[in-house]
Coordinates of C-alpha atoms and ligand atoms in Angstrom, one line a residue:
D1 CA 0.2 0.0 0.2
A2 CA 0.9 3.8 -0.1
G3 CA 1.8 3.6 3.6
E4 CA 1.9 7.5 4.8
H5 CA 1.1 8.8 1.6
D6 CA -2.6 9.4 0.5
S7 CA -2.0 8.2 -2.8
F8 CA 0.6 5.9 -4.7
M9 CA 1.1 9.1 -6.8
H10 CA 2.3 11.1 -3.9
K11 CA 4.5 8.4 -2.8
E12 CA 5.9 7.8 -6.1
M13 CA 6.5 11.3 -6.7
L14 CA 8.5 11.8 -3.4
E15 CA 10.6 8.3 -4.5
Q16 CA 12.2 10.2 -7.4
P17 CA 15.3 11.3 -5.9
T18 CA 16.2 7.5 -5.0
A19 CA 14.7 6.2 -8.2
A20 CA 16.6 8.7 -10.4
A21 CA 20.1 7.6 -8.2
R22 CA 19.3 4.1 -9.4
V23 CA 19.0 4.6 -12.8
I24 CA 22.2 6.6 -13.5
S25 CA 24.1 4.1 -10.8
G26 CA 27.0 2.6 -12.6
R27 CA 26.3 3.9 -15.8
L28 CA 28.4 7.3 -15.6
D29 CA 32.0 7.3 -16.7
E30 CA 33.3 10.3 -15.2
R31 CA 36.5 9.8 -16.6
F32 CA 35.8 9.8 -20.0
G33 CA 32.5 11.7 -19.9
T34 CA 30.4 9.1 -21.6
G35 CA 27.5 6.9 -20.4
H36 CA 28.1 3.5 -19.8
L37 CA 25.2 1.5 -21.4
G38 CA 26.2 -2.2 -21.3
G39 CA 22.4 -3.3 -22.4
L40 CA 22.3 -1.5 -25.6
N41 CA 24.1 -4.6 -27.4
L42 CA 25.8 -1.8 -29.8
D43 CA 29.5 -1.4 -30.0
A44 CA 30.9 2.2 -30.6
R45 CA 31.5 1.0 -34.5
E46 CA 27.7 0.4 -34.3
L47 CA 27.1 3.4 -32.3
R48 CA 28.6 5.4 -34.7
A49 CA 26.9 4.1 -37.9
I50 CA 23.5 5.2 -36.6
R51 CA 22.0 8.2 -39.1
R52 CA 18.8 9.0 -37.1
V53 CA 16.9 8.1 -34.4
K54 CA 12.8 7.5 -34.0
I55 CA 11.4 7.0 -30.3
L56 CA 8.2 5.6 -30.2
G57 CA 5.9 5.5 -26.8
C58 CA 2.2 6.6 -25.9
G59 CA 1.2 9.1 -23.3
S60 CA 3.9 10.3 -21.2
A61 CA 6.3 7.8 -22.6
Y62 CA 5.7 9.9 -25.7
Y63 CA 6.1 13.1 -24.4
V64 CA 9.6 12.0 -22.8
G65 CA 10.4 10.7 -26.1
Q66 CA 10.2 14.4 -27.3
M67 CA 12.3 15.4 -24.6
G68 CA 14.8 12.5 -25.4
A69 CA 14.9 13.7 -29.3
T70 CA 15.9 17.3 -28.4
L71 CA 18.6 15.6 -26.1
I72 CA 19.9 13.7 -28.8
E73 CA 20.0 16.5 -31.6
D74 CA 21.6 18.7 -29.2
L75 CA 24.6 16.3 -27.6
A76 CA 24.8 13.8 -30.6
R77 CA 23.9 16.3 -33.8
V78 CA 21.7 13.5 -35.1
P79 CA 18.4 13.9 -36.5
A80 CA 15.9 12.7 -33.8
D81 CA 12.1 12.6 -33.6
A82 CA 9.2 11.0 -31.4
E83 CA 6.1 9.7 -32.5
P84 CA 3.0 8.1 -30.8
A85 CA 3.5 4.5 -31.5
S86 CA -0.5 4.2 -31.9
E87 CA 0.3 6.5 -35.1
F88 CA 3.5 4.8 -36.2
R89 CA 2.1 1.6 -36.5
Y90 CA -0.8 2.0 -38.3
R91 CA 0.9 4.2 -41.1
N92 CA 3.0 2.1 -43.4
P93 CA 6.1 3.3 -41.6
I94 CA 9.6 3.7 -43.8
V95 CA 11.9 1.9 -41.4
D96 CA 15.5 2.5 -42.6
P97 CA 18.4 0.3 -41.0
D98 CA 20.8 3.3 -40.4
T99 CA 18.0 4.2 -37.8
L100 CA 17.9 3.6 -34.2
Y101 CA 14.5 2.8 -33.1
V102 CA 13.9 3.6 -29.4
A103 CA 10.7 2.4 -27.9
V104 CA 9.8 3.7 -24.2
S105 CA 7.2 1.6 -21.9
Q106 CA 7.1 2.2 -18.0
S107 CA 4.9 -1.6 -18.1
G108 CA 6.3 -3.0 -21.1
E109 CA 3.2 -4.3 -21.9
T110 CA 1.4 -1.3 -23.9
I111 CA -0.1 -3.0 -27.0
D112 CA 0.6 -0.2 -29.7
T113 CA 4.1 0.4 -28.5
L114 CA 4.6 -3.5 -28.7
L115 CA 3.1 -4.0 -32.0
A116 CA 5.2 -0.8 -33.1
V117 CA 8.4 -2.4 -32.1
Q118 CA 7.4 -5.6 -34.0
E119 CA 6.8 -3.6 -37.0
V120 CA 10.3 -2.3 -37.2
R121 CA 11.7 -5.7 -36.3
R122 CA 9.4 -7.2 -39.1
K123 CA 11.1 -4.9 -41.5
G124 CA 14.7 -5.4 -40.4
G125 CA 14.9 -2.2 -38.4
R126 CA 17.0 -2.4 -34.7
V127 CA 14.9 -1.5 -31.4
I128 CA 15.9 -0.9 -27.8
G129 CA 13.9 -0.3 -25.0
L130 CA 13.5 2.0 -22.5
V131 CA 11.2 -0.4 -20.0
N132 CA 10.6 -0.1 -16.3
V133 CA 9.3 -3.5 -15.8
V134 CA 11.7 -6.4 -16.3
G135 CA 11.0 -9.3 -18.3
S136 CA 7.9 -7.3 -19.8
A137 CA 6.7 -8.2 -23.4
I138 CA 8.7 -4.9 -25.1
A139 CA 11.6 -5.9 -22.9
R140 CA 11.8 -9.3 -24.3
E141 CA 11.3 -8.0 -28.1
V142 CA 13.9 -5.7 -28.5
D143 CA 17.3 -5.9 -29.8
G144 CA 18.8 -4.7 -26.3
G145 CA 17.9 -1.5 -23.9
I146 CA 18.3 0.3 -20.7
Y147 CA 16.0 -0.6 -17.6
L148 CA 14.7 2.4 -15.9
H149 CA 15.3 0.8 -12.6
A150 CA 12.2 3.2 -11.0
G151 CA 10.5 0.3 -8.9
P152 CA 6.9 -0.5 -9.0
E153 CA 4.6 2.5 -10.7
V154 CA 1.0 1.7 -9.4
A155 CA -0.6 5.6 -10.1
V156 CA -2.0 5.7 -13.9
A157 CA 0.0 9.0 -13.6
S158 CA 3.6 8.3 -14.5
T159 CA 6.0 10.2 -12.6
K160 CA 9.2 8.7 -11.4
A161 CA 9.3 5.9 -14.7
L162 CA 9.3 9.2 -16.7
T163 CA 11.9 11.1 -14.6
N164 CA 13.8 7.8 -15.1
S165 CA 13.4 7.8 -18.8
F166 CA 14.5 11.1 -19.3
L167 CA 17.8 10.5 -17.6
A168 CA 18.4 7.0 -19.4
F169 CA 17.9 9.4 -22.7
A170 CA 20.4 11.8 -21.7
M171 CA 23.0 8.7 -21.0
L172 CA 22.1 7.4 -24.4
A173 CA 22.4 11.1 -25.7
V174 CA 25.8 11.4 -24.2
Q175 CA 27.0 8.2 -25.5
L176 CA 25.8 8.7 -29.1
G177 CA 27.7 12.2 -28.6
R178 CA 30.9 11.0 -27.5
V179 CA 31.5 8.5 -30.2
R180 CA 31.0 12.0 -32.2
D181 CA 31.6 15.5 -31.7
L182 CA 30.9 15.6 -28.3
S183 CA 34.3 16.5 -26.4
I184 CA 35.5 14.9 -23.2
A185 CA 35.1 18.4 -21.5
D186 CA 31.3 18.4 -22.3
G187 CA 30.9 15.0 -22.0
R188 CA 32.1 15.3 -18.2
R189 CA 30.2 18.5 -17.7
L190 CA 27.0 16.5 -18.6
I191 CA 28.0 13.4 -16.2
A192 CA 28.4 16.1 -13.4
G193 CA 25.0 17.6 -14.2
L194 CA 23.7 14.1 -14.0
Q195 CA 24.8 13.5 -10.9
A196 CA 23.6 16.4 -9.3
L197 CA 20.2 15.7 -10.7
P198 CA 18.5 13.7 -8.1
D199 CA 19.7 16.1 -4.9
Q200 CA 18.1 19.0 -7.0
V201 CA 14.8 16.9 -7.9
G202 CA 14.5 16.6 -3.8
K203 CA 15.0 20.1 -3.4
I204 CA 12.0 20.6 -5.7
L205 CA 10.0 18.1 -4.0
A206 CA 10.8 19.6 -0.5
G207 CA 8.6 23.1 -1.6
E208 CA 5.6 20.9 -2.0
D209 CA 3.6 22.9 0.5
E210 CA 4.0 26.3 -1.5
L211 CA 3.0 24.7 -4.9
A212 CA 0.1 23.4 -3.2
T213 CA -1.7 27.1 -2.6
T214 CA -0.8 27.7 -6.5
A215 CA -2.4 24.3 -7.5
Q216 CA -5.7 24.9 -5.9
R217 CA -6.0 28.2 -7.5
L218 CA -5.2 26.6 -10.7
A219 CA -7.8 23.9 -10.0
E220 CA -10.6 26.5 -10.0
A221 CA -10.3 27.3 -13.5
E222 CA -12.2 25.4 -15.9
S223 CA -9.5 25.9 -18.8
L224 CA -5.5 26.2 -18.6
F225 CA -2.8 26.7 -21.3
F226 CA 0.6 25.5 -20.4
V227 CA 3.4 26.9 -22.8
G228 CA 7.1 26.6 -23.5
R229 CA 9.2 26.5 -26.3
V230 CA 12.0 23.8 -27.9
R231 CA 13.2 22.1 -24.6
G232 CA 10.3 23.6 -22.6
F233 CA 7.6 22.3 -25.2
P234 CA 7.4 19.0 -24.1
V235 CA 7.4 19.9 -20.5
A236 CA 4.4 21.9 -21.2
R237 CA 2.7 19.0 -23.1
E238 CA 3.6 16.6 -20.1
G239 CA 2.4 19.3 -17.5
A240 CA -1.3 19.8 -19.4
Q241 CA -1.6 15.8 -19.7
K242 CA -0.7 15.2 -16.0
F243 CA -3.5 18.2 -15.2
K244 CA -6.0 17.2 -17.4
E245 CA -5.5 13.2 -16.5
I246 CA -6.2 14.0 -12.8
S247 CA -8.3 17.3 -12.6
Y248 CA -10.5 16.9 -15.4
R249 CA -10.1 20.4 -16.1
H250 CA -9.3 21.3 -19.9
A251 CA -5.4 21.9 -20.0
E252 CA -3.8 23.0 -23.6
A253 CA -0.4 22.7 -24.3
Y254 CA 1.1 25.2 -27.0
Q255 CA 4.4 26.6 -28.3
T256 CA 4.9 30.2 -26.6
S257 CA 5.9 31.3 -30.2
E258 CA 2.7 30.2 -31.3
L259 CA 0.3 32.0 -28.8
K260 CA -0.1 35.1 -31.1
H261 CA -0.8 32.7 -34.3
G262 CA -4.3 31.6 -32.3
P263 CA -4.7 30.9 -29.0
L264 CA -4.0 34.6 -27.7
A265 CA -7.8 34.8 -28.5
L266 CA -8.9 32.5 -25.6
I267 CA -6.3 34.3 -23.0
S268 CA -8.5 36.4 -20.3
P269 CA -8.5 36.6 -16.6
E270 CA -10.5 33.2 -16.4
V271 CA -7.8 31.5 -18.0
P272 CA -4.5 30.8 -16.7
T273 CA -1.3 30.3 -18.1
V274 CA 1.4 28.3 -16.8
A275 CA 4.7 29.0 -18.4
I276 CA 7.9 27.2 -18.6
V277 CA 10.8 30.0 -18.8
P278 CA 14.0 28.3 -18.3
D279 CA 17.1 30.4 -18.4
D280 CA 18.2 29.4 -21.6
E281 CA 18.8 31.4 -25.1
L282 CA 15.0 31.7 -25.2
V283 CA 14.7 33.4 -22.4
E284 CA 13.8 37.1 -23.6
R285 CA 11.6 35.9 -26.2
N286 CA 9.7 33.9 -23.7
V287 CA 9.2 36.9 -21.2
A288 CA 8.4 38.9 -24.0
A289 CA 5.6 36.6 -24.9
L290 CA 4.4 36.4 -21.2
H291 CA 3.6 40.3 -21.2
E292 CA 1.4 39.6 -23.9
I293 CA -0.6 37.3 -21.8
A294 CA -0.6 39.7 -18.9
A295 CA -1.7 42.3 -20.8
R296 CA -5.0 40.3 -21.7
G297 CA -5.2 39.7 -17.9
G298 CA -4.4 36.2 -18.2
P299 CA -3.3 34.6 -14.8
L300 CA 0.3 33.3 -15.1
V301 CA 2.5 31.0 -13.3
V302 CA 6.0 30.9 -14.4
V303 CA 8.4 27.9 -13.7
T304 CA 11.7 29.5 -14.2
H305 CA 15.1 29.7 -12.7
E306 CA 16.8 32.0 -10.2
G307 CA 17.6 35.3 -11.3
V308 CA 15.6 35.4 -14.7
D309 CA 14.3 38.7 -15.1
L310 CA 10.6 38.9 -15.6
G311 CA 10.5 42.7 -16.0
G312 CA 8.1 43.5 -13.8
L313 CA 5.7 41.0 -14.9
S314 CA 2.7 40.2 -12.7
C315 CA 2.8 36.4 -11.8
E316 CA 3.6 33.6 -9.2
R317 CA 7.1 32.4 -9.9
I318 CA 8.3 28.6 -9.1
V319 CA 11.8 28.5 -9.1
V320 CA 13.7 25.3 -9.9
P321 CA 17.7 24.7 -9.3
A322 CA 19.9 25.4 -12.0
N323 CA 21.9 22.3 -14.1
E324 CA 23.3 22.0 -17.1
R325 CA 20.6 23.6 -19.8
E326 CA 20.3 20.6 -21.7
L327 CA 18.9 18.7 -18.4
D328 CA 16.7 21.3 -17.8
P329 CA 13.4 19.5 -19.0
I330 CA 13.3 17.0 -16.4
L331 CA 13.5 20.0 -13.3
L332 CA 11.0 22.0 -15.1
T333 CA 8.9 19.0 -15.0
I334 CA 8.8 18.1 -11.2
P335 CA 6.7 21.0 -10.2
L336 CA 3.9 20.7 -12.8
Q337 CA 3.4 16.9 -11.2
L338 CA 3.0 18.6 -7.4
L339 CA 0.6 21.2 -9.3
A340 CA -1.5 18.4 -10.9
Y341 CA -1.5 16.4 -8.0
H342 CA -2.4 19.1 -5.5
A343 CA -5.5 20.2 -8.0
A344 CA -6.8 16.7 -8.0
L345 CA -6.5 16.4 -4.4
H346 CA -8.3 19.7 -3.8
L347 CA -11.0 18.5 -6.0
G348 CA -11.5 15.2 -4.4
H349 CA -10.7 13.1 -7.2
D350 CA -9.2 9.6 -7.1
I351 CA -5.7 10.4 -8.0
D352 CA -4.4 6.9 -8.5
K353 CA -7.3 6.1 -10.6
P354 CA -8.3 8.6 -12.9
R355 CA -11.9 8.1 -14.6
N356 CA -11.8 6.4 -18.3
L357 CA -7.8 5.4 -17.8
A358 CA -5.9 2.6 -17.3
K359 CA -2.5 2.5 -16.0
S360 CA -1.7 0.4 -19.1
V361 CA -3.6 -0.3 -22.4
T362 CA -3.1 -4.0 -23.2
V363 CA -5.5 -4.9 -25.7
E364 CA -6.5 -3.4 -28.8
Ligands
BG6_401 C1 -1.6 5.1 -20.7 C2 -1.4 5.8 -19.3 O1 -2.6 4.4 -21.0 O2 -0.4 4.5 -21.2 C3 -0.2 6.6 -19.5 O3 -2.6 6.1 -19.0 C4 0.9 6.1 -19.9 O4 -0.2 7.3 -18.1 C5 1.1 5.3 -21.4 O5 1.9 6.9 -20.0 C6 1.9 4.6 -21.8 O6 2.2 3.4 -20.7 P1 3.4 3.0 -20.7 O7 3.3 1.7 -19.6 O8 3.8 1.9 -21.9 O9 4.8 3.6 -20.1

């Protein structure tokens, strides 16, 4: 059972620092600044021959796949993208022998992901799995992979498995990068960042009580936006997904840059926006877009870093610790888990078993 926690989701969120430490344990090579992922079953020459990466998953596994694609493009400069496995398997996909396919699944049993893996293999493609459940159907079907070691996850809303998937992608991206043009210095910088990450996740979780009041306010809205861009966009998508899954509020994710091309028409004092604004190369543009929201009376919650100049914006600010900017997405995701959880708690919903949803969809 969930012990002293009111739900498995709460228990599993708070387990993230220890779960994160487990997934990186024994897999970081500090000396040469690379990952040490033995289960991939790919030597340096095979890793070097990969021309493209295609990531497949459903729900949160798809969103973390989008985060992973950006990590791979940033660090290894290999073209990468994520697609819902449910779409991929039905559209007669072109399977390319120089592409590495990556299937992401907590349960390892999601039927759409499993059948996508089988389709790739049928056509001669190579697939690795980022899977939590050891010996599950997907784990047995793939050519190699990275076990997530998150421990059992019971709540429908995935937390620690998603965090560990991100860390697995980061290690994969560093390892792919280090057989290409990522320098030893950059590799070491990222390895140090990964080592610091579990404690930083713990620090965000320790601020839970402060986030609860913000979440209660958001829960009163019928409709919300979650916005971010580039690295922050999959974070916004995952945040919106969590929020809608368990609070049953309409939560829509958008690229901050696209607001002015449509959804700005919906902004009003009744429609709050949760904005992801890391201290990165896009910070000034992001802040400018938030002023457009504020000018229309839209309430704002900004997830950001210490020291970011919001230019007198009226908003609630949630600050996450700084790490290497490539690793920001997962630290920015943790407060969004807490917001969704506290909104659902406030509304009195069944947090672990939201209506109409199953933990894993294993039949077609
Ligand atoms: C959905 C769940 O049905 O399956 C999501 O509601 C989950 O929470 C998704 O992210 C994928 O599950 P898995 O086990 O393949 O990661």
